Amino acid sequence: IINLCTNAAQAIGENRTGTVEIATDIAVLSAEDAQRRGLSAPGDYVRFVVRDDGAGMSPEVRERIFDPFFTTKQLGIGTGLGLSVVHGIVRGHGGSIDVRSAPGEGATFEILWPMATNTVDSKQAPTQDASPSGSEHILWIDDDAAVLEAGQELLHRLGYRVTSSRDAQEAWSAFAASPADFDLVISDQMMPKMRGDELAEKIGSVRPDARMILLTGYFNILPRRSDGPTPIRKILMKPIDPAELAAAIRAALDD
């Protein structure tokens, strides 16, 4: 949803006003409709629509819009992965996504999700044990300010000391200047200037016993294999589950 809305806002642009419309309803698909959309069965589907009145797309662009790394944006604005990730998530959950657009007419993205037929159990979930905590010093790198802020807040609640950075090069400089100061490094994989796995190689070169957790939001873009030892102890998929992250941190530190 965030990727679709971000894409719609960027299609409108910063120098003009426009509208991003979000709508949901229930769609009843016949067998023919389901087959045309590449869905496994007819029936009830939740329809989610994001519509913008931006510049629109040519047929050539529309045909490639879900290809990984394809982008019409200027260099440095976006990675060309947002809509590819949306497509992968939707298809991975048994849904379909379709786009309608023409130059000067904006764009409409329509997602169909299989509708749940079972009822939700309203019983209270069992109380979970407190997340594992600690007092070690953690270096967290992510170019997304919101992710970085949320991560810092979580780690502070767990008792850890945190140094954070939105710039992988700056983070590497801080680590290289004093490798022994950091007990664990948490880094995003896809960042400008330096990927997370590239940072891991540098960290391992100056401190072979370093520990690192890698975060990624892209199912189909994982770190390349390293020929030698790597500080990466765990790879977690975004969005991050706080309890899972807390457990992964403690496991990496205790390794």
PDB file of C-alpha atoms in Angstrom:
ATOM      1  CA  ILE A   1       0.000   0.000   0.000  1.00  0.00           C
ATOM      2  CA  ILE A   2       2.825   2.391   0.885  1.00  0.00           C
ATOM      3  CA  ASN A   3       4.684   1.608  -2.340  1.00  0.00           C
ATOM      4  CA  LEU A   4       1.569   2.137  -4.470  1.00  0.00           C
ATOM      5  CA  CYS A   5       0.747   5.454  -2.792  1.00  0.00           C
ATOM      6  CA  THR A   6       4.358   6.636  -3.042  1.00  0.00           C
ATOM      7  CA  ASN A   7       4.383   5.757  -6.728  1.00  0.00           C
ATOM      8  CA  ALA A   8       1.117   7.667  -7.253  1.00  0.00           C
ATOM      9  CA  ALA A   9       2.458  10.755  -5.465  1.00  0.00           C
ATOM     10  CA  GLN A  10       5.655  10.677  -7.515  1.00  0.00           C
ATOM     11  CA  ALA A  11       3.618  10.348 -10.710  1.00  0.00           C
ATOM     12  CA  ILE A  12       1.857  13.611  -9.841  1.00  0.00           C
ATOM     13  CA  GLY A  13       5.164  15.309  -9.022  1.00  0.00           C
ATOM     14  CA  GLU A  14       6.273  17.981  -6.569  1.00  0.00           C
ATOM     15  CA  ASN A  15       5.486  20.978  -8.775  1.00  0.00           C
ATOM     16  CA  ARG A  16       1.758  20.463  -9.253  1.00  0.00           C
ATOM     17  CA  THR A  17      -1.304  19.624  -7.210  1.00  0.00           C
ATOM     18  CA  GLY A  18      -3.130  16.374  -7.739  1.00  0.00           C
ATOM     19  CA  THR A  19      -5.239  13.670  -6.151  1.00  0.00           C
ATOM     20  CA  VAL A  20      -4.428  10.159  -4.980  1.00  0.00           C
ATOM     21  CA  GLU A  21      -7.614   8.160  -4.495  1.00  0.00           C
ATOM     22  CA  ILE A  22      -7.781   4.937  -2.483  1.00  0.00           C
ATOM     23  CA  ALA A  23     -10.868   2.733  -2.594  1.00  0.00           C
ATOM     24  CA  THR A  24     -11.922  -0.747  -1.504  1.00  0.00           C
ATOM     25  CA  ASP A  25     -14.939  -2.917  -2.219  1.00  0.00           C
ATOM     26  CA  ILE A  26     -15.939  -6.525  -2.841  1.00  0.00           C
ATOM     27  CA  ALA A  27     -15.664  -7.966  -6.352  1.00  0.00           C
ATOM     28  CA  VAL A  28     -17.490 -11.148  -7.378  1.00  0.00           C
ATOM     29  CA  LEU A  29     -15.540 -12.876 -10.155  1.00  0.00           C
ATOM     30  CA  SER A  30     -16.881 -15.423 -12.605  1.00  0.00           C
ATOM     31  CA  ALA A  31     -14.696 -18.320 -13.730  1.00  0.00           C
ATOM     32  CA  GLU A  32     -13.902 -16.398 -16.919  1.00  0.00           C
ATOM     33  CA  ASP A  33     -12.952 -13.248 -14.985  1.00  0.00           C
ATOM     34  CA  ALA A  34     -10.742 -15.219 -12.598  1.00  0.00           C
ATOM     35  CA  GLN A  35      -8.946 -16.947 -15.457  1.00  0.00           C
ATOM     36  CA  ARG A  36      -8.370 -13.630 -17.250  1.00  0.00           C
ATOM     37  CA  ARG A  37      -6.784 -12.163 -14.109  1.00  0.00           C
ATOM     38  CA  GLY A  38      -4.645 -15.249 -13.488  1.00  0.00           C
ATOM     39  CA  LEU A  39      -6.547 -16.201 -10.332  1.00  0.00           C
ATOM     40  CA  SER A  40      -7.061 -19.766  -9.195  1.00  0.00           C
ATOM     41  CA  ALA A  41     -10.814 -19.741  -8.611  1.00  0.00           C
ATOM     42  CA  PRO A  42     -13.987 -17.670  -9.084  1.00  0.00           C
ATOM     43  CA  GLY A  43     -15.734 -16.149  -6.086  1.00  0.00           C
ATOM     44  CA  ASP A  44     -15.491 -13.180  -3.742  1.00  0.00           C
ATOM     45  CA  TYR A  45     -12.386 -10.997  -3.765  1.00  0.00           C
ATOM     46  CA  VAL A  46     -11.437  -7.856  -1.873  1.00  0.00           C
ATOM     47  CA  ARG A  47     -10.651  -5.147  -4.415  1.00  0.00           C
ATOM     48  CA  PHE A  48      -8.112  -2.459  -3.488  1.00  0.00           C
ATOM     49  CA  VAL A  49      -7.635   0.458  -5.891  1.00  0.00           C
ATOM     50  CA  VAL A  50      -5.060   3.267  -5.948  1.00  0.00           C
ATOM     51  CA  ARG A  51      -5.761   5.935  -8.558  1.00  0.00           C
ATOM     52  CA  ASP A  52      -3.831   9.114  -9.409  1.00  0.00           C
ATOM     53  CA  ASP A  53      -4.261  11.955 -11.899  1.00  0.00           C
ATOM     54  CA  GLY A  54      -0.562  12.181 -12.740  1.00  0.00           C
ATOM     55  CA  ALA A  55       1.188  12.102 -16.100  1.00  0.00           C
ATOM     56  CA  GLY A  56       0.090   8.570 -16.971  1.00  0.00           C
ATOM     57  CA  MET A  57       2.109   5.951 -18.847  1.00  0.00           C
ATOM     58  CA  SER A  58       2.746   4.969 -22.426  1.00  0.00           C
ATOM     59  CA  PRO A  59       1.940   1.372 -23.466  1.00  0.00           C
ATOM     60  CA  GLU A  60       5.685   0.613 -23.521  1.00  0.00           C
ATOM     61  CA  VAL A  61       6.166   1.770 -19.932  1.00  0.00           C
ATOM     62  CA  ARG A  62       2.971   0.036 -18.795  1.00  0.00           C
ATOM     63  CA  GLU A  63       4.244  -3.303 -20.150  1.00  0.00           C
ATOM     64  CA  ARG A  64       7.426  -3.090 -18.052  1.00  0.00           C
ATOM     65  CA  ILE A  65       6.135  -1.375 -14.927  1.00  0.00           C
ATOM     66  CA  PHE A  66       6.465  -4.489 -12.719  1.00  0.00           C
ATOM     67  CA  ASP A  67       9.954  -5.464 -13.969  1.00  0.00           C
ATOM     68  CA  PRO A  68      12.670  -5.316 -11.260  1.00  0.00           C
ATOM     69  CA  PHE A  69      14.892  -2.219 -11.496  1.00  0.00           C
ATOM     70  CA  PHE A  70      12.764  -0.643 -14.244  1.00  0.00           C
ATOM     71  CA  THR A  71      12.162   3.008 -13.442  1.00  0.00           C
ATOM     72  CA  THR A  72      11.253   6.216 -15.240  1.00  0.00           C
ATOM     73  CA  LYS A  73      12.449   8.361 -12.325  1.00  0.00           C
ATOM     74  CA  GLN A  74      15.548  10.523 -12.318  1.00  0.00           C
ATOM     75  CA  LEU A  75      18.807   9.048 -11.070  1.00  0.00           C
ATOM     76  CA  GLY A  76      18.815   8.918  -7.276  1.00  0.00           C
ATOM     77  CA  ILE A  77      15.019   8.946  -6.938  1.00  0.00           C
ATOM     78  CA  GLY A  78      13.820   5.428  -6.210  1.00  0.00           C
ATOM     79  CA  THR A  79      15.364   2.063  -7.063  1.00  0.00           C
ATOM     80  CA  GLY A  80      12.867   0.718  -9.584  1.00  0.00           C
ATOM     81  CA  LEU A  81      11.950  -2.006  -7.082  1.00  0.00           C
ATOM     82  CA  GLY A  82       8.766  -0.645  -5.476  1.00  0.00           C
ATOM     83  CA  LEU A  83       6.205  -1.939  -7.972  1.00  0.00           C
ATOM     84  CA  SER A  84       8.145  -5.160  -8.513  1.00  0.00           C
ATOM     85  CA  VAL A  85       7.892  -5.818  -4.775  1.00  0.00           C
ATOM     86  CA  VAL A  86       4.160  -4.999  -4.815  1.00  0.00           C
ATOM     87  CA  HIS A  87       3.654  -7.484  -7.656  1.00  0.00           C
ATOM     88  CA  GLY A  88       5.584 -10.186  -5.789  1.00  0.00           C
ATOM     89  CA  ILE A  89       3.650  -9.690  -2.548  1.00  0.00           C
ATOM     90  CA  VAL A  90       0.261  -9.706  -4.273  1.00  0.00           C
ATOM     91  CA  ARG A  91       0.993 -12.807  -6.354  1.00  0.00           C
ATOM     92  CA  GLY A  92       2.576 -14.527  -3.357  1.00  0.00           C
ATOM     93  CA  HIS A  93      -0.712 -14.159  -1.471  1.00  0.00           C
ATOM     94  CA  GLY A  94      -2.834 -15.563  -4.285  1.00  0.00           C
ATOM     95  CA  GLY A  95      -3.992 -12.214  -5.656  1.00  0.00           C
ATOM     96  CA  SER A  96      -3.664 -10.265  -8.885  1.00  0.00           C
ATOM     97  CA  ILE A  97      -2.668  -6.725  -9.802  1.00  0.00           C
ATOM     98  CA  ASP A  98      -3.634  -4.825 -12.933  1.00  0.00           C
ATOM     99  CA  VAL A  99      -2.785  -1.327 -14.148  1.00  0.00           C
ATOM    100  CA  ARG A 100      -4.772   0.937 -16.474  1.00  0.00           C
ATOM    101  CA  SER A 101      -3.082   4.072 -17.763  1.00  0.00           C
ATOM    102  CA  ALA A 102      -2.520   6.300 -20.768  1.00  0.00           C
ATOM    103  CA  PRO A 103      -0.402   9.437 -21.282  1.00  0.00           C
ATOM    104  CA  GLY A 104      -2.093  12.424 -19.660  1.00  0.00           C
ATOM    105  CA  GLU A 105      -4.801  10.299 -18.024  1.00  0.00           C
ATOM    106  CA  GLY A 106      -3.173   9.225 -14.758  1.00  0.00           C
ATOM    107  CA  ALA A 107      -2.980   5.611 -13.614  1.00  0.00           C
ATOM    108  CA  THR A 108      -5.191   3.124 -11.784  1.00  0.00           C
ATOM    109  CA  PHE A 109      -3.733   0.113  -9.972  1.00  0.00           C
ATOM    110  CA  GLU A 110      -6.284  -2.547  -9.044  1.00  0.00           C
ATOM    111  CA  ILE A 111      -5.471  -5.391  -6.659  1.00  0.00           C
ATOM    112  CA  LEU A 112      -7.722  -8.380  -6.045  1.00  0.00           C
ATOM    113  CA  TRP A 113      -7.137 -10.383  -2.858  1.00  0.00           C
ATOM    114  CA  PRO A 114      -8.870 -13.717  -2.125  1.00  0.00           C
ATOM    115  CA  MET A 115     -11.540 -13.006   0.479  1.00  0.00           C
ATOM    116  CA  ALA A 116     -11.307 -14.899   3.778  1.00  0.00           C
ATOM    117  CA  THR A 117     -14.281 -17.156   4.474  1.00  0.00           C
ATOM    118  CA  ASN A 118     -13.495 -18.137   8.062  1.00  0.00           C
ATOM    119  CA  THR A 119     -14.349 -15.981  11.064  1.00  0.00           C
ATOM    120  CA  VAL A 120     -11.727 -14.443  13.315  1.00  0.00           C
ATOM    121  CA  ASP A 121     -11.324 -15.979  16.764  1.00  0.00           C
ATOM    122  CA  SER A 122     -12.029 -13.184  19.231  1.00  0.00           C
ATOM    123  CA  LYS A 123     -10.393 -14.978  22.165  1.00  0.00           C
ATOM    124  CA  GLN A 124      -7.503 -13.105  23.695  1.00  0.00           C
ATOM    125  CA  ALA A 125      -4.099 -14.263  22.477  1.00  0.00           C
ATOM    126  CA  PRO A 126      -1.919 -15.966  25.076  1.00  0.00           C
ATOM    127  CA  THR A 127       0.449 -13.669  26.924  1.00  0.00           C
ATOM    128  CA  GLN A 128       3.962 -13.922  25.539  1.00  0.00           C
ATOM    129  CA  ASP A 129       7.118 -13.923  27.623  1.00  0.00           C
ATOM    130  CA  ALA A 130       9.062 -10.659  27.741  1.00  0.00           C
ATOM    131  CA  SER A 131      11.419 -10.157  24.799  1.00  0.00           C
ATOM    132  CA  PRO A 132      15.099 -10.887  25.501  1.00  0.00           C
ATOM    133  CA  SER A 133      17.039  -7.734  26.322  1.00  0.00           C
ATOM    134  CA  GLY A 134      20.586  -6.557  27.012  1.00  0.00           C
ATOM    135  CA  SER A 135      22.902  -3.606  27.487  1.00  0.00           C
ATOM    136  CA  GLU A 136      25.337  -3.998  24.580  1.00  0.00           C
ATOM    137  CA  HIS A 137      26.213  -1.297  22.029  1.00  0.00           C
ATOM    138  CA  ILE A 138      24.493  -1.682  18.632  1.00  0.00           C
ATOM    139  CA  LEU A 139      25.175   0.195  15.383  1.00  0.00           C
ATOM    140  CA  TRP A 140      22.001   0.474  13.237  1.00  0.00           C
ATOM    141  CA  ILE A 141      22.131   1.667   9.610  1.00  0.00           C
ATOM    142  CA  ASP A 142      19.072   2.336   7.430  1.00  0.00           C
ATOM    143  CA  ASP A 143      18.481   5.118   4.902  1.00  0.00           C
ATOM    144  CA  ASP A 144      14.768   5.160   5.843  1.00  0.00           C
ATOM    145  CA  ALA A 145      14.398   7.659   8.702  1.00  0.00           C
ATOM    146  CA  ALA A 146      11.113   6.136   9.929  1.00  0.00           C
ATOM    147  CA  VAL A 147      12.593   2.632  10.156  1.00  0.00           C
ATOM    148  CA  LEU A 148      15.670   3.985  11.911  1.00  0.00           C
ATOM    149  CA  GLU A 149      13.631   5.907  14.488  1.00  0.00           C
ATOM    150  CA  ALA A 150      11.375   2.922  15.222  1.00  0.00           C
ATOM    151  CA  GLY A 151      14.393   0.649  15.549  1.00  0.00           C
ATOM    152  CA  GLN A 152      16.132   2.983  17.972  1.00  0.00           C
ATOM    153  CA  GLU A 153      13.015   3.195  20.125  1.00  0.00           C
ATOM    154  CA  LEU A 154      12.683  -0.593  20.242  1.00  0.00           C
ATOM    155  CA  LEU A 155      16.333  -1.155  21.149  1.00  0.00           C
ATOM    156  CA  HIS A 156      16.245   1.508  23.848  1.00  0.00           C
ATOM    157  CA  ARG A 157      13.199  -0.197  25.379  1.00  0.00           C
ATOM    158  CA  LEU A 158      15.162  -3.450  25.412  1.00  0.00           C
ATOM    159  CA  GLY A 159      18.023  -1.755  27.251  1.00  0.00           C
ATOM    160  CA  TYR A 160      20.604  -1.533  24.461  1.00  0.00           C
ATOM    161  CA  ARG A 161      22.832   1.438  23.661  1.00  0.00           C
ATOM    162  CA  VAL A 162      22.321   2.546  20.055  1.00  0.00           C
ATOM    163  CA  THR A 163      24.339   4.492  17.504  1.00  0.00           C
ATOM    164  CA  SER A 164      22.365   5.086  14.307  1.00  0.00           C
ATOM    165  CA  SER A 165      23.121   6.373  10.825  1.00  0.00           C
ATOM    166  CA  ARG A 166      21.216   6.879   7.569  1.00  0.00           C
ATOM    167  CA  ASP A 167      24.468   6.786   5.562  1.00  0.00           C
ATOM    168  CA  ALA A 168      26.326   3.487   5.116  1.00  0.00           C
ATOM    169  CA  GLN A 169      29.612   5.230   4.314  1.00  0.00           C
ATOM    170  CA  GLU A 170      29.434   7.293   7.508  1.00  0.00           C
ATOM    171  CA  ALA A 171      28.534   4.195   9.511  1.00  0.00           C
ATOM    172  CA  TRP A 172      31.505   2.338   8.046  1.00  0.00           C
ATOM    173  CA  SER A 173      33.820   5.227   8.975  1.00  0.00           C
ATOM    174  CA  ALA A 174      32.523   5.156  12.558  1.00  0.00           C
ATOM    175  CA  PHE A 175      33.001   1.387  12.804  1.00  0.00           C
ATOM    176  CA  ALA A 176      36.461   1.419  11.196  1.00  0.00           C
ATOM    177  CA  ALA A 177      37.612   4.145  13.599  1.00  0.00           C
ATOM    178  CA  SER A 178      36.743   2.019  16.630  1.00  0.00           C
ATOM    179  CA  PRO A 179      35.690  -1.567  15.756  1.00  0.00           C
ATOM    180  CA  ALA A 180      35.746  -2.773  19.365  1.00  0.00           C
ATOM    181  CA  ASP A 181      33.134  -0.212  20.433  1.00  0.00           C
ATOM    182  CA  PHE A 182      30.265  -2.047  18.702  1.00  0.00           C
ATOM    183  CA  ASP A 183      28.908  -5.408  19.829  1.00  0.00           C
ATOM    184  CA  LEU A 184      26.470  -5.799  16.910  1.00  0.00           C
ATOM    185  CA  VAL A 185      25.657  -4.127  13.591  1.00  0.00           C
ATOM    186  CA  ILE A 186      22.129  -4.042  12.139  1.00  0.00           C
ATOM    187  CA  SER A 187      21.932  -2.854   8.536  1.00  0.00           C
ATOM    188  CA  ASP A 188      19.458  -2.540   5.696  1.00  0.00           C
ATOM    189  CA  GLN A 189      20.494  -4.370   2.517  1.00  0.00           C
ATOM    190  CA  MET A 190      19.408  -1.945  -0.235  1.00  0.00           C
ATOM    191  CA  MET A 191      20.918   1.489   0.450  1.00  0.00           C
ATOM    192  CA  PRO A 192      22.503   4.262  -1.631  1.00  0.00           C
ATOM    193  CA  LYS A 193      26.319   4.292  -1.826  1.00  0.00           C
ATOM    194  CA  MET A 194      26.797   0.864  -0.229  1.00  0.00           C
ATOM    195  CA  ARG A 195      24.686  -2.300   0.108  1.00  0.00           C
ATOM    196  CA  GLY A 196      24.398  -4.105   3.397  1.00  0.00           C
ATOM    197  CA  ASP A 197      26.386  -7.132   2.206  1.00  0.00           C
ATOM    198  CA  GLU A 198      29.162  -4.827   0.957  1.00  0.00           C
ATOM    199  CA  LEU A 199      29.257  -3.201   4.388  1.00  0.00           C
ATOM    200  CA  ALA A 200      29.446  -6.667   5.948  1.00  0.00           C
ATOM    201  CA  GLU A 201      32.554  -7.492   3.905  1.00  0.00           C
ATOM    202  CA  LYS A 202      34.269  -4.308   5.071  1.00  0.00           C
ATOM    203  CA  ILE A 203      33.310  -4.906   8.695  1.00  0.00           C
ATOM    204  CA  GLY A 204      34.563  -8.494   8.550  1.00  0.00           C
ATOM    205  CA  SER A 205      37.878  -7.342   7.088  1.00  0.00           C
ATOM    206  CA  VAL A 206      38.730  -5.234  10.154  1.00  0.00           C
ATOM    207  CA  ARG A 207      37.007  -7.357  12.789  1.00  0.00           C
ATOM    208  CA  PRO A 208      36.584 -11.042  11.866  1.00  0.00           C
ATOM    209  CA  ASP A 209      34.543 -11.783  15.007  1.00  0.00           C
ATOM    210  CA  ALA A 210      32.009  -9.002  14.296  1.00  0.00           C
ATOM    211  CA  ARG A 211      28.302  -9.857  14.389  1.00  0.00           C
ATOM    212  CA  MET A 212      25.718  -8.445  11.999  1.00  0.00           C
ATOM    213  CA  ILE A 213      21.994  -8.727  11.252  1.00  0.00           C
ATOM    214  CA  LEU A 214      20.830  -7.808   7.750  1.00  0.00           C
ATOM    215  CA  LEU A 215      17.347  -6.429   7.020  1.00  0.00           C
ATOM    216  CA  THR A 216      15.707  -6.541   3.592  1.00  0.00           C
ATOM    217  CA  GLY A 217      12.292  -5.780   2.164  1.00  0.00           C
ATOM    218  CA  TYR A 218      12.878  -7.527  -1.155  1.00  0.00           C
ATOM    219  CA  PHE A 219      12.045 -11.212  -1.411  1.00  0.00           C
ATOM    220  CA  ASN A 220      13.977 -11.670  -4.651  1.00  0.00           C
ATOM    221  CA  ILE A 221      17.084  -9.618  -3.810  1.00  0.00           C
ATOM    222  CA  LEU A 222      19.174 -11.329  -1.164  1.00  0.00           C
ATOM    223  CA  PRO A 223      22.843 -10.745  -0.348  1.00  0.00           C
ATOM    224  CA  ARG A 224      25.331 -12.348  -2.670  1.00  0.00           C
ATOM    225  CA  ARG A 225      27.229 -15.344  -1.322  1.00  0.00           C
ATOM    226  CA  SER A 226      30.534 -14.565   0.348  1.00  0.00           C
ATOM    227  CA  ASP A 227      33.612 -16.655  -0.487  1.00  0.00           C
ATOM    228  CA  GLY A 228      34.924 -16.356   3.064  1.00  0.00           C
ATOM    229  CA  PRO A 229      33.661 -15.911   6.620  1.00  0.00           C
ATOM    230  CA  THR A 230      30.914 -13.331   7.012  1.00  0.00           C
ATOM    231  CA  PRO A 231      29.754 -11.376  10.066  1.00  0.00           C
ATOM    232  CA  ILE A 232      26.118 -11.808   8.971  1.00  0.00           C
ATOM    233  CA  ARG A 233      24.390 -13.973  11.577  1.00  0.00           C
ATOM    234  CA  LYS A 234      20.786 -13.505  10.458  1.00  0.00           C
ATOM    235  CA  ILE A 235      18.747 -12.066   7.571  1.00  0.00           C
ATOM    236  CA  LEU A 236      15.307 -10.716   8.533  1.00  0.00           C
ATOM    237  CA  MET A 237      12.556  -9.698   6.129  1.00  0.00           C
ATOM    238  CA  LYS A 238      10.845  -6.324   6.463  1.00  0.00           C
ATOM    239  CA  PRO A 239       8.464  -5.362   7.934  1.00  0.00           C
ATOM    240  CA  ILE A 240      10.308  -6.465  11.052  1.00  0.00           C
ATOM    241  CA  ASP A 241       8.498  -8.252  13.860  1.00  0.00           C
ATOM    242  CA  PRO A 242       9.789  -6.704  17.132  1.00  0.00           C
ATOM    243  CA  ALA A 243       9.804 -10.018  19.010  1.00  0.00           C
ATOM    244  CA  GLU A 244      11.644 -11.751  16.163  1.00  0.00           C
ATOM    245  CA  LEU A 245      14.217  -8.955  16.009  1.00  0.00           C
ATOM    246  CA  ALA A 246      14.735  -9.013  19.783  1.00  0.00           C
ATOM    247  CA  ALA A 247      15.342 -12.766  19.672  1.00  0.00           C
ATOM    248  CA  ALA A 248      17.695 -12.465  16.681  1.00  0.00           C
ATOM    249  CA  ILE A 249      19.723  -9.740  18.418  1.00  0.00           C
ATOM    250  CA  ARG A 250      20.137 -11.789  21.580  1.00  0.00           C
ATOM    251  CA  ALA A 251      21.039 -14.920  19.592  1.00  0.00           C
ATOM    252  CA  ALA A 252      23.666 -13.044  17.557  1.00  0.00           C
ATOM    253  CA  LEU A 253      25.209 -11.462  20.640  1.00  0.00           C
ATOM    254  CA  ASP A 254      25.310 -14.786  22.495  1.00  0.00           C
ATOM    255  CA  ASP A 255      26.768 -16.677  19.511  1.00  0.00           C
TER     256      ASP A 255
END
